[in-house]
Coordinates of C-alpha atoms in Angstrom, one line a residue:
Q257 CA 12.6 -38.9 -91.4
S258 CA 10.9 -35.6 -91.9
I259 CA 9.5 -33.9 -88.9
T260 CA 6.1 -34.0 -90.6
E261 CA 6.2 -37.8 -90.5
T262 CA 7.7 -38.3 -87.1
K263 CA 5.7 -37.7 -83.9
S264 CA 8.2 -38.8 -81.3
I265 CA 11.8 -39.8 -81.0
T266 CA 13.9 -41.4 -78.3
L267 CA 17.6 -40.5 -77.8
S268 CA 20.2 -41.8 -75.5
Y269 CA 21.8 -39.6 -72.9
R270 CA 25.0 -39.8 -75.1
Q271 CA 22.9 -38.0 -77.8
S272 CA 21.9 -35.1 -75.7
V273 CA 23.5 -32.7 -78.3
F274 CA 21.4 -32.7 -81.5
S275 CA 20.1 -30.4 -84.2
I276 CA 16.7 -30.3 -85.9
E277 CA 16.2 -28.9 -89.4
F278 CA 12.8 -27.7 -90.5
A279 CA 11.1 -25.9 -93.5
T280 CA 7.6 -24.7 -94.6
L281 CA 5.9 -25.7 -97.8
N282 CA 4.9 -22.5 -99.5
Y283 CA 6.1 -20.7 -102.6
T284 CA 7.2 -17.4 -101.2
A285 CA 10.7 -16.2 -101.4
N286 CA 13.1 -17.7 -98.9
E287 CA 13.9 -14.3 -97.4
K288 CA 10.2 -14.1 -96.5
K289 CA 10.1 -17.5 -94.8
L290 CA 10.5 -16.7 -91.1
Y291 CA 10.4 -19.3 -88.4
A292 CA 10.0 -19.6 -84.6
Y293 CA 10.6 -22.6 -82.4
M294 CA 10.7 -23.6 -78.8
L295 CA 11.5 -26.7 -76.8
E296 CA 8.9 -27.2 -74.0
G297 CA 10.6 -28.3 -70.9
F298 CA 13.7 -26.2 -71.7
D299 CA 12.8 -22.9 -73.5
K300 CA 10.5 -20.5 -71.7
D301 CA 9.3 -18.7 -74.8
W302 CA 9.4 -18.9 -78.6
N303 CA 12.7 -18.4 -80.3
E304 CA 12.2 -16.2 -83.4
V305 CA 15.2 -17.0 -85.6
G306 CA 14.2 -15.4 -88.9
I307 CA 15.1 -17.4 -92.0
Q308 CA 17.3 -19.8 -89.9
R309 CA 15.9 -23.4 -90.4
T310 CA 18.0 -25.2 -87.8
A311 CA 17.6 -25.6 -84.0
T312 CA 20.5 -27.0 -81.9
Y313 CA 20.4 -28.1 -78.3
T314 CA 23.3 -29.2 -76.2
N315 CA 23.7 -31.1 -72.9
L316 CA 20.0 -31.6 -72.2
D317 CA 19.1 -33.4 -69.1
P318 CA 17.4 -36.8 -69.4
G319 CA 13.6 -36.4 -69.6
K320 CA 10.7 -35.7 -72.0
Y321 CA 10.5 -32.6 -74.2
V322 CA 8.3 -31.3 -77.0
F323 CA 9.9 -29.5 -79.9
K324 CA 7.5 -27.0 -81.6
V325 CA 8.0 -25.0 -84.7
R326 CA 5.8 -22.5 -86.7
G327 CA 6.1 -20.3 -89.7
L328 CA 5.2 -16.7 -90.6
N329 CA 2.2 -16.4 -93.0
N330 CA 2.2 -14.2 -96.2
D331 CA 0.1 -11.6 -94.3
G332 CA 2.8 -11.3 -91.7
T333 CA 1.1 -13.2 -88.9
W334 CA 2.3 -16.5 -87.3
S335 CA 0.6 -19.6 -88.6
P336 CA -1.8 -21.3 -86.2
Q337 CA -0.5 -24.6 -87.5
I338 CA 2.3 -25.7 -85.1
I339 CA 4.3 -28.8 -85.8
A340 CA 5.3 -30.7 -82.6
L341 CA 7.8 -33.5 -82.0
E342 CA 8.1 -35.4 -78.7
I343 CA 11.6 -36.0 -77.7
E344 CA 12.6 -38.3 -74.9
I345 CA 16.2 -38.5 -73.7
T346 CA 16.8 -41.6 -71.7
P347 CA 19.0 -41.3 -68.6
P348 CA 22.2 -43.3 -67.9
F349 CA 21.6 -46.5 -65.9
W350 CA 22.9 -45.0 -62.7
L351 CA 20.1 -42.4 -62.9
T352 CA 17.3 -44.8 -63.5
W353 CA 14.8 -45.7 -60.8
W354 CA 15.6 -49.4 -60.8
F355 CA 19.3 -48.7 -60.3
R356 CA 18.6 -46.4 -57.4
I357 CA 16.3 -49.0 -55.8
S358 CA 19.0 -51.6 -56.4
V359 CA 21.5 -49.4 -54.6
V360 CA 19.1 -48.8 -51.7
L361 CA 18.4 -52.5 -51.4
F362 CA 22.2 -53.2 -51.6
V363 CA 23.0 -50.7 -48.9
M364 CA 20.1 -52.1 -46.7
G365 CA 21.5 -55.6 -47.3
I366 CA 25.0 -54.5 -46.2
V367 CA 23.6 -52.8 -43.1
F368 CA 21.5 -55.9 -42.3
F369 CA 24.5 -58.2 -42.8
I370 CA 26.7 -56.0 -40.5
Y371 CA 23.8 -56.0 -37.9
R372 CA 23.5 -59.8 -38.1
L373 CA 27.2 -60.2 -37.9
R374 CA 27.4 -57.9 -34.8
V375 CA 24.5 -59.7 -33.1
H376 CA 26.2 -63.0 -33.9
N377 CA 29.5 -61.8 -32.4
I378 CA 27.7 -60.5 -29.3
K379 CA 26.0 -63.8 -28.8
R380 CA 29.2 -65.7 -29.3
Q381 CA 31.0 -63.4 -26.8
K382 CA 28.1 -63.9 -24.3
L383 CA 28.4 -67.7 -24.6
E384 CA 32.1 -67.6 -24.2
L385 CA 31.7 -65.4 -21.1
E386 CA 29.1 -67.7 -19.7
Q387 CA 31.4 -70.7 -20.3
M388 CA 34.3 -68.9 -18.6
V389 CA 32.0 -68.0 -15.6
K390 CA 30.8 -71.6 -15.5
E391 CA 34.4 -72.9 -15.5
Q392 CA 35.5 -70.4 -12.9
T393 CA 32.5 -71.3 -10.7
I394 CA 33.3 -75.0 -11.0
Q395 CA 36.9 -74.3 -10.1
L396 CA 35.9 -72.2 -7.1
L397 CA 33.5 -74.9 -5.9
Q398 CA 36.2 -77.5 -6.3
T399 CA 38.8 -75.3 -4.4
N400 CA 36.2 -74.6 -1.7
K401 CA 35.6 -78.3 -1.3
E402 CA 39.3 -78.9 -1.0
L403 CA 39.7 -76.2 1.6
E404 CA 36.8 -77.6 3.5
W405 CA 38.3 -81.0 3.4
K406 CA 41.7 -79.7 4.6
N407 CA 40.0 -77.7 7.3
R408 CA 38.2 -80.8 8.5
E409 CA 41.5 -82.7 8.5
L410 CA 43.2 -79.9 10.5
E411 CA 40.3 -79.8 13.0
Q412 CA 40.5 -83.6 13.3
F413 CA 44.2 -83.4 13.9
A414 CA 43.9 -80.6 16.4
Y415 CA 41.1 -82.6 18.2
V416 CA 43.1 -85.8 18.3
A417 CA 46.4 -84.1 19.3
S418 CA 44.7 -82.1 22.1
H419 CA 42.7 -85.1 23.3
D420 CA 45.9 -87.3 23.4
L421 CA 47.9 -84.6 25.2
Q422 CA 45.4 -84.0 27.9
E423 CA 46.1 -87.1 29.9
P424 CA 50.0 -86.7 30.0
I425 CA 49.7 -83.0 30.9
R426 CA 47.1 -83.9 33.5
T427 CA 49.4 -86.5 35.0
T428 CA 52.4 -84.1 34.9
S429 CA 50.4 -81.4 36.6
G430 CA 49.2 -83.8 39.2
F431 CA 52.7 -85.0 40.1
A432 CA 54.0 -81.4 40.2
E433 CA 51.2 -80.5 42.6
L434 CA 51.9 -83.6 44.7
L435 CA 55.6 -82.8 44.9
Q436 CA 54.8 -79.2 45.9
R437 CA 52.6 -80.3 48.7
Q438 CA 54.9 -83.0 50.0
Y439 CA 58.3 -81.4 49.7
R440 CA 57.5 -77.6 50.0
G441 CA 59.8 -76.2 52.6
K442 CA 61.8 -79.5 53.0
L443 CA 64.1 -78.7 50.1
D444 CA 66.1 -75.6 49.3
E445 CA 64.7 -72.5 47.8
T446 CA 65.8 -73.3 44.3
A447 CA 64.0 -76.7 44.3
D448 CA 60.8 -74.9 45.5
K449 CA 61.1 -72.5 42.5
Y450 CA 61.6 -75.4 40.1
L451 CA 58.5 -77.2 41.4
Q452 CA 56.5 -73.9 41.2
F453 CA 57.7 -73.3 37.7
I454 CA 56.8 -76.9 36.7
G455 CA 53.3 -76.4 38.1
Q456 CA 52.7 -73.1 36.4
S457 CA 54.0 -74.4 33.1
S458 CA 51.7 -77.5 33.4
E459 CA 48.7 -75.2 34.0
R460 CA 49.5 -73.1 31.0
M461 CA 50.0 -76.2 28.9
K462 CA 46.5 -77.4 30.1
V463 CA 45.1 -74.0 29.0
L464 CA 46.8 -74.3 25.6
I465 CA 45.5 -77.8 25.0
T466 CA 42.0 -76.7 26.0
D467 CA 42.2 -73.8 23.5
L468 CA 43.5 -76.2 20.9
L469 CA 40.6 -78.5 21.5
D470 CA 38.2 -75.6 21.3
Y471 CA 39.8 -74.5 18.0
S472 CA 39.0 -78.0 16.6
R473 CA 35.4 -77.4 17.4
I474 CA 35.2 -74.0 15.7
G475 CA 32.4 -73.9 13.1
R476 CA 30.5 -76.6 14.9
K477 CA 29.8 -75.7 18.5
K478 CA 32.1 -72.9 19.7
A479 CA 32.6 -69.4 18.4
I480 CA 35.8 -67.4 18.2
G481 CA 36.5 -65.5 21.5
A482 CA 38.7 -62.6 22.5
V483 CA 42.3 -63.4 23.7
D484 CA 44.2 -61.2 26.2
C485 CA 47.5 -61.0 24.4
N486 CA 49.0 -58.9 27.3
M487 CA 48.3 -61.7 29.7
V488 CA 49.9 -64.2 27.5
L489 CA 53.0 -62.1 27.0
K490 CA 53.3 -61.5 30.7
E491 CA 53.2 -65.2 31.4
M492 CA 55.8 -65.9 28.7
L493 CA 58.1 -63.2 30.1
A494 CA 57.7 -64.5 33.6
D495 CA 58.8 -68.0 32.4
I496 CA 61.8 -66.6 30.5
D497 CA 62.8 -64.4 33.4
A498 CA 62.7 -67.3 35.8
A499 CA 64.7 -69.5 33.4
I500 CA 67.3 -66.7 33.0
K501 CA 67.7 -66.2 36.7
D502 CA 68.0 -69.9 37.3
S503 CA 70.7 -70.3 34.7

């Protein structure tokens, strides 16, 4: 169509290189038909091109432009009548607002999905950890109950054993004391040492049985007390020394 019949035109971004041909309707000689044009939005001033009747533009950015053209009158002045053509160059789809919004929404969706996935993994790990802690707690409670039960059994055994041994040791100690009183000085010196050794051993055994009985009551009535290890070692060494000398 002629520019005089077209008020606007829309071009694709693939058609950003185009040419416009124009002419004036007067009867002057062609060499006197001078033209000037400009493209608003691209040119900053009029392009006076003389008798050239073609305007070419290349690689225009997508957007809206207005192409204007005017001619020189016979008196040498520019005509006040300006012909204008609106030109719109559509952008590619990746430069459109809806595509940009779609990309933003897509990125936001990906970020939200990653966030939800991360939160889900954290909750799952938390539940697994709580389950592990619960299982370990149950196992520790069960082990503690077993230890308590074994401790009770050990205390019961120590109590029964010490209680049952008290009477024989008491009898042995009594007979040893009786023999010492009745036959001291009547037998030889070796016999007196043996009787003394039996009496001392019986007394130490009574002390050990009493300690064992006290041990069976730990946690219920009695508390742990200090033990003089030096005294225990001295008594043991005395017994061993006496046994070595007698042998």
